[in-house]
Structure formats: structure tokens, C-alpha cells
PDB file of N, CA and C in Angstrom:
ATOM      1  N   UNK A   1     156.263 135.654  97.961  1.00 94.00           N
ATOM      2  CA  UNK A   1     157.552 135.367  97.689  1.00 94.00           C
ATOM      3  C   UNK A   1     156.635 135.275  95.923  1.00 94.00           C
ATOM      4  N   UNK A   2     156.799 136.387  95.047  1.00 95.00           N
ATOM      5  CA  UNK A   2     156.217 136.176  93.194  1.00 95.00           C
ATOM      6  C   UNK A   2     157.283 135.697  92.217  1.00 95.00           C
ATOM      7  N   UNK A   3     157.657 135.016  91.789  1.00 98.00           N
ATOM      8  CA  UNK A   3     158.192 134.604  91.177  1.00 98.00           C
ATOM      9  C   UNK A   3     158.137 135.029  89.529  1.00 98.00           C
ATOM     10  N   UNK A   4     158.111 135.887  89.490  1.00 98.00           N
ATOM     11  CA  UNK A   4     158.989 136.413  87.433  1.00 98.00           C
ATOM     12  C   UNK A   4     159.438 135.872  86.491  1.00 98.00           C
ATOM     13  N   UNK A   5     158.838 135.868  85.373  1.00 97.00           N
ATOM     14  CA  UNK A   5     160.016 135.347  84.551  1.00 97.00           C
ATOM     15  C   UNK A   5     160.218 135.694  83.362  1.00 97.00           C
ATOM     16  N   UNK A   6     160.804 136.793  82.899  1.00 96.00           N
ATOM     17  CA  UNK A   6     160.069 137.379  81.899  1.00 96.00           C
ATOM     18  C   UNK A   6     161.342 136.499  80.457  1.00 96.00           C
ATOM     19  N   UNK A   7     160.582 136.716  79.301  1.00 94.00           N
ATOM     20  CA  UNK A   7     161.073 135.749  78.367  1.00 94.00           C
ATOM     21  C   UNK A   7     161.684 137.286  77.175  1.00 94.00           C
ATOM     22  N   UNK A   8     162.909 136.883  76.320  1.00 92.00           N
ATOM     23  CA  UNK A   8     163.027 137.388  75.088  1.00 92.00           C
ATOM     24  C   UNK A   8     163.733 137.465  74.618  1.00 92.00           C
ATOM     25  N   UNK A   9     164.033 137.432  73.292  1.00 89.00           N
ATOM     26  CA  UNK A   9     165.203 137.400  72.467  1.00 89.00           C
ATOM     27  C   UNK A   9     166.531 137.006  72.711  1.00 89.00           C
ATOM     28  N   UNK A  10     167.572 137.733  73.937  1.00 78.00           N
ATOM     29  CA  UNK A  10     168.449 137.939  74.266  1.00 78.00           C
ATOM     30  C   UNK A  10     168.916 137.643  75.812  1.00 78.00           C
ATOM     31  N   UNK A  11     167.346 138.448  76.022  1.00 63.00           N
ATOM     32  CA  UNK A  11     167.428 138.090  77.542  1.00 63.00           C
ATOM     33  C   UNK A  11     168.245 139.086  78.468  1.00 63.00           C
ATOM     34  N   UNK A  12     168.982 140.174  77.319  1.00 67.00           N
ATOM     35  CA  UNK A  12     169.631 141.585  77.580  1.00 67.00           C
ATOM     36  C   UNK A  12     168.061 142.283  77.281  1.00 67.00           C
ATOM     37  N   UNK A  13     168.121 143.250  76.804  1.00 71.00           N
ATOM     38  CA  UNK A  13     167.393 144.262  77.023  1.00 71.00           C
ATOM     39  C   UNK A  13     166.414 144.047  77.898  1.00 71.00           C
ATOM     40  N   UNK A  14     165.631 143.169  78.401  1.00 86.00           N
ATOM     41  CA  UNK A  14     165.063 143.402  79.245  1.00 86.00           C
ATOM     42  C   UNK A  14     165.399 142.996  80.746  1.00 86.00           C
ATOM     43  N   UNK A  15     167.075 143.213  80.944  1.00 89.00           N
ATOM     44  CA  UNK A  15     167.707 143.436  82.207  1.00 89.00           C
ATOM     45  C   UNK A  15     167.150 144.899  83.116  1.00 89.00           C
ATOM     46  N   UNK A  16     167.093 146.402  82.193  1.00 91.00           N
ATOM     47  CA  UNK A  16     166.615 147.139  82.483  1.00 91.00           C
ATOM     48  C   UNK A  16     165.259 147.073  83.471  1.00 91.00           C
ATOM     49  N   UNK A  17     164.832 146.393  82.717  1.00 95.00           N
ATOM     50  CA  UNK A  17     163.412 146.098  82.767  1.00 95.00           C
ATOM     51  C   UNK A  17     162.702 145.845  84.136  1.00 95.00           C
ATOM     52  N   UNK A  18     164.203 144.719  84.402  1.00 96.00           N
ATOM     53  CA  UNK A  18     163.911 143.903  85.514  1.00 96.00           C
ATOM     54  C   UNK A  18     164.483 144.919  87.024  1.00 96.00           C
ATOM     55  N   UNK A  19     165.055 145.584  86.306  1.00 96.00           N
ATOM     56  CA  UNK A  19     165.793 146.176  87.549  1.00 96.00           C
ATOM     57  C   UNK A  19     164.684 147.200  87.966  1.00 96.00           C
ATOM     58  N   UNK A  20     164.048 147.739  87.118  1.00 96.00           N
ATOM     59  CA  UNK A  20     162.393 149.201  86.724  1.00 96.00           C
ATOM     60  C   UNK A  20     161.270 147.884  88.102  1.00 96.00           C
ATOM     61  N   UNK A  21     161.268 147.269  87.980  1.00 98.00           N
ATOM     62  CA  UNK A  21     159.337 145.732  88.350  1.00 98.00           C
ATOM     63  C   UNK A  21     160.260 145.327  89.626  1.00 98.00           C
ATOM     64  N   UNK A  22     161.038 146.005  89.738  1.00 98.00           N
ATOM     65  CA  UNK A  22     162.232 145.301  90.621  1.00 98.00           C
ATOM     66  C   UNK A  22     161.517 146.831  91.950  1.00 98.00           C
ATOM     67  N   UNK A  23     162.446 148.191  91.610  1.00 97.00           N
ATOM     68  CA  UNK A  23     161.949 148.834  92.118  1.00 97.00           C
ATOM     69  C   UNK A  23     160.588 148.613  92.747  1.00 97.00           C
ATOM     70  N   UNK A  24     159.633 148.888  91.199  1.00 98.00           N
ATOM     71  CA  UNK A  24     158.579 149.186  92.238  1.00 98.00           C
ATOM     72  C   UNK A  24     157.875 148.302  93.260  1.00 98.00           C
ATOM     73  N   UNK A  25     158.388 146.971  92.995  1.00 98.00           N
ATOM     74  CA  UNK A  25     157.679 146.304  93.519  1.00 98.00           C
ATOM     75  C   UNK A  25     158.903 146.483  94.822  1.00 98.00           C
ATOM     76  N   UNK A  26     159.530 146.489  95.395  1.00 97.00           N
ATOM     77  CA  UNK A  26     160.350 147.806  96.893  1.00 97.00           C
ATOM     78  C   UNK A  26     159.358 148.411  97.332  1.00 97.00           C
ATOM     79  N   UNK A  27     159.168 149.372  95.808  1.00 97.00           N
ATOM     80  CA  UNK A  27     158.436 150.401  96.844  1.00 97.00           C
ATOM     81  C   UNK A  27     156.876 149.685  97.091  1.00 97.00           C
ATOM     82  N   UNK A  28     156.127 148.977  96.617  1.00 96.00           N
ATOM     83  CA  UNK A  28     154.883 148.608  97.377  1.00 96.00           C
ATOM     84  C   UNK A  28     154.902 147.940  97.804  1.00 96.00           C
ATOM     85  N   UNK A  29     156.305 146.983  98.397  1.00 97.00           N
ATOM     86  CA  UNK A  29     156.403 146.511 100.067  1.00 97.00           C
ATOM     87  C   UNK A  29     155.773 144.998  99.037  1.00 97.00           C
ATOM     88  N   UNK A  30     156.376 144.950  97.821  1.00 96.00           N
ATOM     89  CA  UNK A  30     155.994 143.305  97.627  1.00 96.00           C
ATOM     90  C   UNK A  30     157.566 142.587  97.713  1.00 96.00           C
ATOM     91  N   UNK A  31     156.904 141.138  97.783  1.00 97.00           N
ATOM     92  CA  UNK A  31     158.782 140.339  97.563  1.00 97.00           C
ATOM     93  C   UNK A  31     158.342 139.709  96.291  1.00 97.00           C
ATOM     94  N   UNK A  32     159.367 140.373  95.640  1.00 97.00           N
ATOM     95  CA  UNK A  32     159.254 139.168  94.075  1.00 97.00           C
ATOM     96  C   UNK A  32     160.746 138.873  93.250  1.00 97.00           C
ATOM     97  N   UNK A  33     160.746 137.800  92.574  1.00 98.00           N
ATOM     98  CA  UNK A  33     162.310 137.369  92.388  1.00 98.00           C
ATOM     99  C   UNK A  33     161.818 137.533  90.732  1.00 98.00           C
ATOM    100  N   UNK A  34     162.121 138.309  89.764  1.00 97.00           N
ATOM    101  CA  UNK A  34     162.555 138.865  88.632  1.00 97.00           C
ATOM    102  C   UNK A  34     163.297 138.829  88.146  1.00 97.00           C
ATOM    103  N   UNK A  35     163.355 137.002  87.263  1.00 95.00           N
ATOM    104  CA  UNK A  35     164.706 136.799  85.939  1.00 95.00           C
ATOM    105  C   UNK A  35     163.502 137.256  84.303  1.00 95.00           C
ATOM    106  N   UNK A  36     165.291 137.470  83.894  1.00 94.00           N
ATOM    107  CA  UNK A  36     164.695 137.678  82.274  1.00 94.00           C
ATOM    108  C   UNK A  36     165.748 136.243  81.706  1.00 94.00           C
ATOM    109  N   UNK A  37     165.800 136.198  81.038  1.00 92.00           N
ATOM    110  CA  UNK A  37     165.874 135.033  79.740  1.00 92.00           C
ATOM    111  C   UNK A  37     165.448 134.629  78.299  1.00 92.00           C
ATOM    112  N   UNK A  38     166.609 134.862  77.867  1.00 92.00           N
ATOM    113  CA  UNK A  38     165.949 134.322  75.681  1.00 92.00           C
ATOM    114  C   UNK A  38     165.075 133.411  76.508  1.00 92.00           C
ATOM    115  N   UNK A  39     164.491 133.292  74.984  1.00 91.00           N
ATOM    116  CA  UNK A  39     163.337 132.466  74.861  1.00 91.00           C
ATOM    117  C   UNK A  39     163.063 131.407  74.837  1.00 91.00           C
ATOM    118  N   UNK A  40     164.225 130.998  74.085  1.00 91.00           N
ATOM    119  CA  UNK A  40     164.783 129.620  73.555  1.00 91.00           C
ATOM    120  C   UNK A  40     165.485 129.339  75.171  1.00 91.00           C
ATOM    121  N   UNK A  41     165.236 129.678  76.437  1.00 93.00           N
ATOM    122  CA  UNK A  41     165.638 128.817  77.322  1.00 93.00           C
ATOM    123  C   UNK A  41     164.441 128.443  77.799  1.00 93.00           C
ATOM    124  N   UNK A  42     162.915 128.902  77.009  1.00 93.00           N
ATOM    125  CA  UNK A  42     161.952 128.850  78.291  1.00 93.00           C
ATOM    126  C   UNK A  42     161.554 127.240  78.857  1.00 93.00           C
ATOM    127  N   UNK A  43     162.220 125.839  77.987  1.00 91.00           N
ATOM    128  CA  UNK A  43     161.627 124.340  78.745  1.00 91.00           C
ATOM    129  C   UNK A  43     161.629 124.883  79.756  1.00 91.00           C
ATOM    130  N   UNK A  44     163.601 125.485  79.843  1.00 94.00           N
ATOM    131  CA  UNK A  44     164.570 124.739  80.944  1.00 94.00           C
ATOM    132  C   UNK A  44     164.357 126.281  82.061  1.00 94.00           C
ATOM    133  N   UNK A  45     163.402 126.535  82.045  1.00 95.00           N
ATOM    134  CA  UNK A  45     163.257 127.740  83.007  1.00 95.00           C
ATOM    135  C   UNK A  45     161.749 128.107  83.689  1.00 95.00           C
ATOM    136  N   UNK A  46     161.083 127.409  83.171  1.00 95.00           N
ATOM    137  CA  UNK A  46     159.357 127.461  83.996  1.00 95.00           C
ATOM    138  C   UNK A  46     159.391 126.514  85.281  1.00 95.00           C
ATOM    139  N   UNK A  47     160.738 126.125  85.701  1.00 92.00           N
ATOM    140  CA  UNK A  47     159.995 125.566  86.710  1.00 92.00           C
ATOM    141  C   UNK A  47     160.137 126.189  87.262  1.00 92.00           C
ATOM    142  N   UNK A  48     160.924 127.539  87.891  1.00 91.00           N
ATOM    143  CA  UNK A  48     161.092 128.470  88.394  1.00 91.00           C
ATOM    144  C   UNK A  48     160.065 129.545  88.447  1.00 91.00           C
ATOM    145  N   UNK A  49     158.671 130.152  87.503  1.00 97.00           N
ATOM    146  CA  UNK A  49     158.220 130.440  87.513  1.00 97.00           C
ATOM    147  C   UNK A  49     156.928 130.447  87.898  1.00 97.00           C
ATOM    148  N   UNK A  50     156.178 131.592  88.376  1.00 97.00           N
ATOM    149  CA  UNK A  50     154.321 131.820  89.328  1.00 97.00           C
ATOM    150  C   UNK A  50     153.903 133.096  87.639  1.00 97.00           C
ATOM    151  N   UNK A  51     154.767 133.498  86.641  1.00 98.00           N
ATOM    152  CA  UNK A  51     154.022 134.068  85.981  1.00 98.00           C
ATOM    153  C   UNK A  51     154.930 134.166  85.543  1.00 98.00           C
ATOM    154  N   UNK A  52     154.802 134.648  83.933  1.00 98.00           N
ATOM    155  CA  UNK A  52     155.582 134.598  82.772  1.00 98.00           C
ATOM    156  C   UNK A  52     155.259 135.536  82.010  1.00 98.00           C
ATOM    157  N   UNK A  53     155.993 135.896  81.696  1.00 97.00           N
ATOM    158  CA  UNK A  53     155.880 137.580  80.724  1.00 97.00           C
ATOM    159  C   UNK A  53     156.823 137.349  79.670  1.00 97.00           C
ATOM    160  N   UNK A  54     155.738 137.570  77.214  1.00 97.00           N
ATOM    161  CA  UNK A  54     157.149 137.933  77.187  1.00 97.00           C
ATOM    162  C   UNK A  54     157.158 138.753  76.706  1.00 97.00           C
ATOM    163  N   UNK A  55     158.798 139.373  76.399  1.00 96.00           N
ATOM    164  CA  UNK A  55     158.470 140.705  75.172  1.00 96.00           C
ATOM    165  C   UNK A  55     158.401 140.638  74.064  1.00 96.00           C
ATOM    166  N   UNK A  56     157.518 141.861  74.292  1.00 96.00           N
ATOM    167  CA  UNK A  56     157.061 141.964  72.426  1.00 96.00           C
ATOM    168  C   UNK A  56     157.938 141.659  71.098  1.00 96.00           C
ATOM    169  N   UNK A  57     159.355 141.763  71.504  1.00 94.00           N
ATOM    170  CA  UNK A  57     159.692 140.748  70.149  1.00 94.00           C
ATOM    171  C   UNK A  57     159.492 139.430  70.393  1.00 94.00           C
ATOM    172  N   UNK A  58     159.146 138.324  71.411  1.00 95.00           N
ATOM    173  CA  UNK A  58     159.423 137.446  70.554  1.00 95.00           C
ATOM    174  C   UNK A  58     157.368 137.055  71.288  1.00 95.00           C
ATOM    175  N   UNK A  59     157.077 138.021  70.087  1.00 95.00           N
ATOM    176  CA  UNK A  59     155.778 137.409  70.703  1.00 95.00           C
ATOM    177  C   UNK A  59     155.042 136.492  69.894  1.00 95.00           C
ATOM    178  N   UNK A  60     155.398 136.069  69.065  1.00 95.00           N
ATOM    179  CA  UNK A  60     155.721 134.790  67.383  1.00 95.00           C
ATOM    180  C   UNK A  60     155.995 133.721  68.758  1.00 95.00           C
ATOM    181  N   UNK A  61     156.426 133.648  69.499  1.00 94.00           N
ATOM    182  CA  UNK A  61     156.619 132.217  70.768  1.00 94.00           C
ATOM    183  C   UNK A  61     155.490 132.068  72.016  1.00 94.00           C
ATOM    184  N   UNK A  62     154.390 133.261  71.251  1.00 96.00           N
ATOM    185  CA  UNK A  62     152.813 132.644  72.485  1.00 96.00           C
ATOM    186  C   UNK A  62     152.370 131.595  72.311  1.00 96.00           C
ATOM    187  N   UNK A  63     151.638 130.652  70.691  1.00 97.00           N
ATOM    188  CA  UNK A  63     151.445 129.804  71.393  1.00 97.00           C
ATOM    189  C   UNK A  63     151.835 128.594  72.268  1.00 97.00           C
ATOM    190  N   UNK A  64     153.813 128.712  71.513  1.00 94.00           N
ATOM    191  CA  UNK A  64     154.243 127.596  72.423  1.00 94.00           C
ATOM    192  C   UNK A  64     154.333 127.672  73.599  1.00 94.00           C
ATOM    193  N   UNK A  65     154.595 129.170  73.735  1.00 95.00           N
ATOM    194  CA  UNK A  65     154.672 129.100  75.134  1.00 95.00           C
ATOM    195  C   UNK A  65     153.624 129.213  75.998  1.00 95.00           C
ATOM    196  N   UNK A  66     152.497 129.272  75.573  1.00 96.00           N
ATOM    197  CA  UNK A  66     151.174 129.087  77.392  1.00 96.00           C
ATOM    198  C   UNK A  66     150.914 127.332  76.567  1.00 96.00           C
ATOM    199  N   UNK A  67     151.618 126.942  75.668  1.00 96.00           N
ATOM    200  CA  UNK A  67     151.204 125.249  75.406  1.00 96.00           C
ATOM    201  C   UNK A  67     151.662 124.735  76.914  1.00 96.00           C
ATOM    202  N   UNK A  68     153.452 125.260  76.558  1.00 95.00           N
ATOM    203  CA  UNK A  68     154.403 125.160  77.892  1.00 95.00           C
ATOM    204  C   UNK A  68     154.030 124.719  80.089  1.00 95.00           C
ATOM    205  N   UNK A  69     153.162 126.436  79.559  1.00 97.00           N
ATOM    206  CA  UNK A  69     152.755 127.553  80.385  1.00 97.00           C
ATOM    207  C   UNK A  69     151.038 126.208  80.965  1.00 97.00           C
ATOM    208  N   UNK A  70     150.447 126.648  80.010  1.00 96.00           N
ATOM    209  CA  UNK A  70     149.286 125.460  80.291  1.00 96.00           C
ATOM    210  C   UNK A  70     149.633 124.232  81.245  1.00 96.00           C
ATOM    211  N   UNK A  71     150.323 123.649  80.897  1.00 95.00           N
ATOM    212  CA  UNK A  71     150.770 121.893  81.322  1.00 95.00           C
ATOM    213  C   UNK A  71     150.990 122.064  82.970  1.00 95.00           C
ATOM    214  N   UNK A  72     151.460 123.591  83.558  1.00 95.00           N
ATOM    215  CA  UNK A  72     152.259 123.498  84.498  1.00 95.00           C
ATOM    216  C   UNK A  72     151.303 124.670  85.379  1.00 95.00           C
ATOM    217  N   UNK A  73     150.226 124.967  84.592  1.00 96.00           N
ATOM    218  CA  UNK A  73     149.820 126.282  84.992  1.00 96.00           C
ATOM    219  C   UNK A  73     149.841 127.227  86.071  1.00 96.00           C
ATOM    220  N   UNK A  74     150.767 128.088  84.646  1.00 97.00           N
ATOM    221  CA  UNK A  74     151.948 128.932  85.067  1.00 97.00           C
ATOM    222  C   UNK A  74     150.900 130.273  84.107  1.00 97.00           C
ATOM    223  N   UNK A  75     150.821 131.439  84.432  1.00 98.00           N
ATOM    224  CA  UNK A  75     150.045 132.055  83.723  1.00 98.00           C
ATOM    225  C   UNK A  75     150.873 133.041  83.111  1.00 98.00           C
ATOM    226  N   UNK A  76     150.838 133.589  81.689  1.00 98.00           N
ATOM    227  CA  UNK A  76     151.265 133.360  80.348  1.00 98.00           C
ATOM    228  C   UNK A  76     150.529 135.053  79.721  1.00 98.00           C
ATOM    229  N   UNK A  77     151.544 136.186  79.338  1.00 98.00           N
ATOM    230  CA  UNK A  77     151.372 137.067  78.327  1.00 98.00           C
ATOM    231  C   UNK A  77     152.614 137.766  77.929  1.00 98.00           C
ATOM    232  N   UNK A  78     151.773 139.118  76.753  1.00 98.00           N
ATOM    233  CA  UNK A  78     152.663 139.389  76.394  1.00 98.00           C
ATOM    234  C   UNK A  78     153.158 140.467  77.178  1.00 98.00           C
ATOM    235  N   UNK A  79     154.447 141.377  77.063  1.00 97.00           N
ATOM    236  CA  UNK A  79     154.575 142.918  78.201  1.00 97.00           C
ATOM    237  C   UNK A  79     153.694 143.922  76.598  1.00 97.00           C
ATOM    238  N   UNK A  80     152.956 144.855  77.228  1.00 96.00           N
ATOM    239  CA  UNK A  80     151.787 145.204  75.760  1.00 96.00           C
ATOM    240  C   UNK A  80     153.323 145.754  75.419  1.00 96.00           C
ATOM    241  N   UNK A  81     153.419 145.770  74.479  1.00 96.00           N
ATOM    242  CA  UNK A  81     154.934 147.031  73.935  1.00 96.00           C
ATOM    243  C   UNK A  81     155.137 148.494  74.640  1.00 96.00           C
ATOM    244  N   UNK A  82     153.453 149.790  74.255  1.00 97.00           N
ATOM    245  CA  UNK A  82     154.325 150.146  74.656  1.00 97.00           C
ATOM    246  C   UNK A  82     154.422 150.473  76.800  1.00 97.00           C
ATOM    247  N   UNK A  83     154.774 149.554  77.632  1.00 97.00           N
ATOM    248  CA  UNK A  83     155.155 149.493  78.708  1.00 97.00           C
ATOM    249  C   UNK A  83     156.855 148.971  78.485  1.00 97.00           C
ATOM    250  N   UNK A  84     156.605 148.812  77.504  1.00 96.00           N
ATOM    251  CA  UNK A  84     157.938 147.649  77.497  1.00 96.00           C
ATOM    252  C   UNK A  84     158.383 148.509  76.892  1.00 96.00           C
ATOM    253  N   UNK A  85     158.231 149.437  75.711  1.00 93.00           N
ATOM    254  CA  UNK A  85     159.271 150.269  75.232  1.00 93.00           C
ATOM    255  C   UNK A  85     159.697 151.867  75.895  1.00 93.00           C
ATOM    256  N   UNK A  86     158.503 151.580  77.258  1.00 95.00           N
ATOM    257  CA  UNK A  86     158.550 153.035  77.773  1.00 95.00           C
ATOM    258  C   UNK A  86     159.867 152.620  79.249  1.00 95.00           C
ATOM    259  N   UNK A  87     160.103 151.060  79.137  1.00 95.00           N
ATOM    260  CA  UNK A  87     160.456 150.912  80.532  1.00 95.00           C
ATOM    261  C   UNK A  87     159.726 150.821  81.717  1.00 95.00           C
ATOM    262  N   UNK A  88     157.957 151.385  81.172  1.00 97.00           N
ATOM    263  CA  UNK A  88     158.167 150.814  83.113  1.00 97.00           C
ATOM    264  C   UNK A  88     157.452 149.932  83.179  1.00 97.00           C
ATOM    265  N   UNK A  89     158.525 149.977  84.813  1.00 97.00           N
ATOM    266  CA  UNK A  89     158.341 148.364  85.614  1.00 97.00           C
ATOM    267  C   UNK A  89     157.210 148.641  86.277  1.00 97.00           C
ATOM    268  N   UNK A  90     156.471 149.349  86.887  1.00 98.00           N
ATOM    269  CA  UNK A  90     155.263 149.377  87.557  1.00 98.00           C
ATOM    270  C   UNK A  90     154.170 148.859  86.649  1.00 98.00           C
ATOM    271  N   UNK A  91     154.087 149.404  86.121  1.00 98.00           N
ATOM    272  CA  UNK A  91     152.860 148.671  84.819  1.00 98.00           C
ATOM    273  C   UNK A  91     152.712 146.728  84.106  1.00 98.00           C
ATOM    274  N   UNK A  92     154.270 146.788  83.855  1.00 98.00           N
ATOM    275  CA  UNK A  92     154.839 145.525  84.092  1.00 98.00           C
ATOM    276  C   UNK A  92     154.647 145.063  85.710  1.00 98.00           C
ATOM    277  N   UNK A  93     155.136 145.539  86.309  1.00 98.00           N
ATOM    278  CA  UNK A  93     155.125 144.194  87.605  1.00 98.00           C
ATOM    279  C   UNK A  93     153.313 143.914  87.557  1.00 98.00           C
ATOM    280  N   UNK A  94     152.790 145.270  88.091  1.00 98.00           N
ATOM    281  CA  UNK A  94     151.298 144.935  87.695  1.00 98.00           C
ATOM    282  C   UNK A  94     150.158 143.812  86.691  1.00 98.00           C
ATOM    283  N   UNK A  95     150.550 143.750  85.525  1.00 98.00           N
ATOM    284  CA  UNK A  95     150.443 142.776  84.764  1.00 98.00           C
ATOM    285  C   UNK A  95     150.890 141.741  85.336  1.00 98.00           C
ATOM    286  N   UNK A  96     152.160 141.480  86.017  1.00 98.00           N
ATOM    287  CA  UNK A  96     151.905 140.127  86.092  1.00 98.00           C
ATOM    288  C   UNK A  96     150.758 139.838  87.330  1.00 98.00           C
ATOM    289  N   UNK A  97     151.672 140.883  88.009  1.00 97.00           N
ATOM    290  CA  UNK A  97     150.826 140.593  89.461  1.00 97.00           C
ATOM    291  C   UNK A  97     149.145 140.515  89.518  1.00 97.00           C
ATOM    292  N   UNK A  98     148.747 140.694  88.632  1.00 97.00           N
ATOM    293  CA  UNK A  98     147.147 140.398  87.521  1.00 97.00           C
ATOM    294  C   UNK A  98     146.621 139.510  87.265  1.00 97.00           C
ATOM    295  N   UNK A  99     148.073 138.785  86.406  1.00 97.00           N
ATOM    296  CA  UNK A  99     147.601 137.504  86.212  1.00 97.00           C
ATOM    297  C   UNK A  99     147.910 136.021  87.135  1.00 97.00           C
ATOM    298  N   UNK A 100     148.513 136.724  88.103  1.00 94.00           N
ATOM    299  CA  UNK A 100     148.795 135.633  89.546  1.00 94.00           C
ATOM    300  C   UNK A 100     146.965 134.865  90.117  1.00 94.00           C
ATOM    301  N   UNK A 101     146.330 137.021  90.170  1.00 89.00           N
ATOM    302  CA  UNK A 101     145.196 136.431  90.479  1.00 89.00           C
ATOM    303  C   UNK A 101     143.719 136.006  90.084  1.00 89.00           C
ATOM    304  N   UNK A 102     144.319 135.766  88.751  1.00 80.00           N
ATOM    305  CA  UNK A 102     143.549 135.430  88.002  1.00 80.00           C
ATOM    306  C   UNK A 102     142.280 133.926  88.029  1.00 80.00           C
TER     307      UNK A 102
END
């Protein structure tokens, strides 16, 4: 089971992306748990993450988030803005899985 945590402005805009990522994971036979939270909850939610992705709208938080994630050896990146805008769950899932493999 891979635990993917997404952070965005309010945790709401990303809920559609979570649904599409879960569908893509099911089609690929990958067991995942995907949750979206507001960026402000990051320090409270990191313990449940194997990988963290930030919504493009909160990319400004990457330096702080990277520091928090590095302390826990959790890979982190910003979701590709194009994939986010198109709600491409398959591509974003692929991004998360590739981060874990690094």
C-alpha cells in the first residue's frame, strides 16, 4: 500500500484529482491510499505519507515542505501544472510512484 498525500490551498480542488488517481491506480492494480489536505495541515499530516505532492497553487510552500519532508525521508514534488489543470490522474499517479522509486 502506497500512501500518497496531496496538499493544495484548501484541500478541495484536489479532491477530483484524487478520484481520478484512485481510478488510474485501480486500473493498474496498484494499492494506494490518496488523501488531499490544505497546505496549512502539512506538519500534522506527514506521518501518513510515503510521498507528498503539492498542488501548483501552493508551489511557494515547496522550500518549507521540502525541509519537513527531508527530515522524514519523504519524497516531495510539485504536481505538473498541465497535469493538474487537465486533472490527469494517471500522470499524477505516475509522478508519485516515480518519486518513491528514486
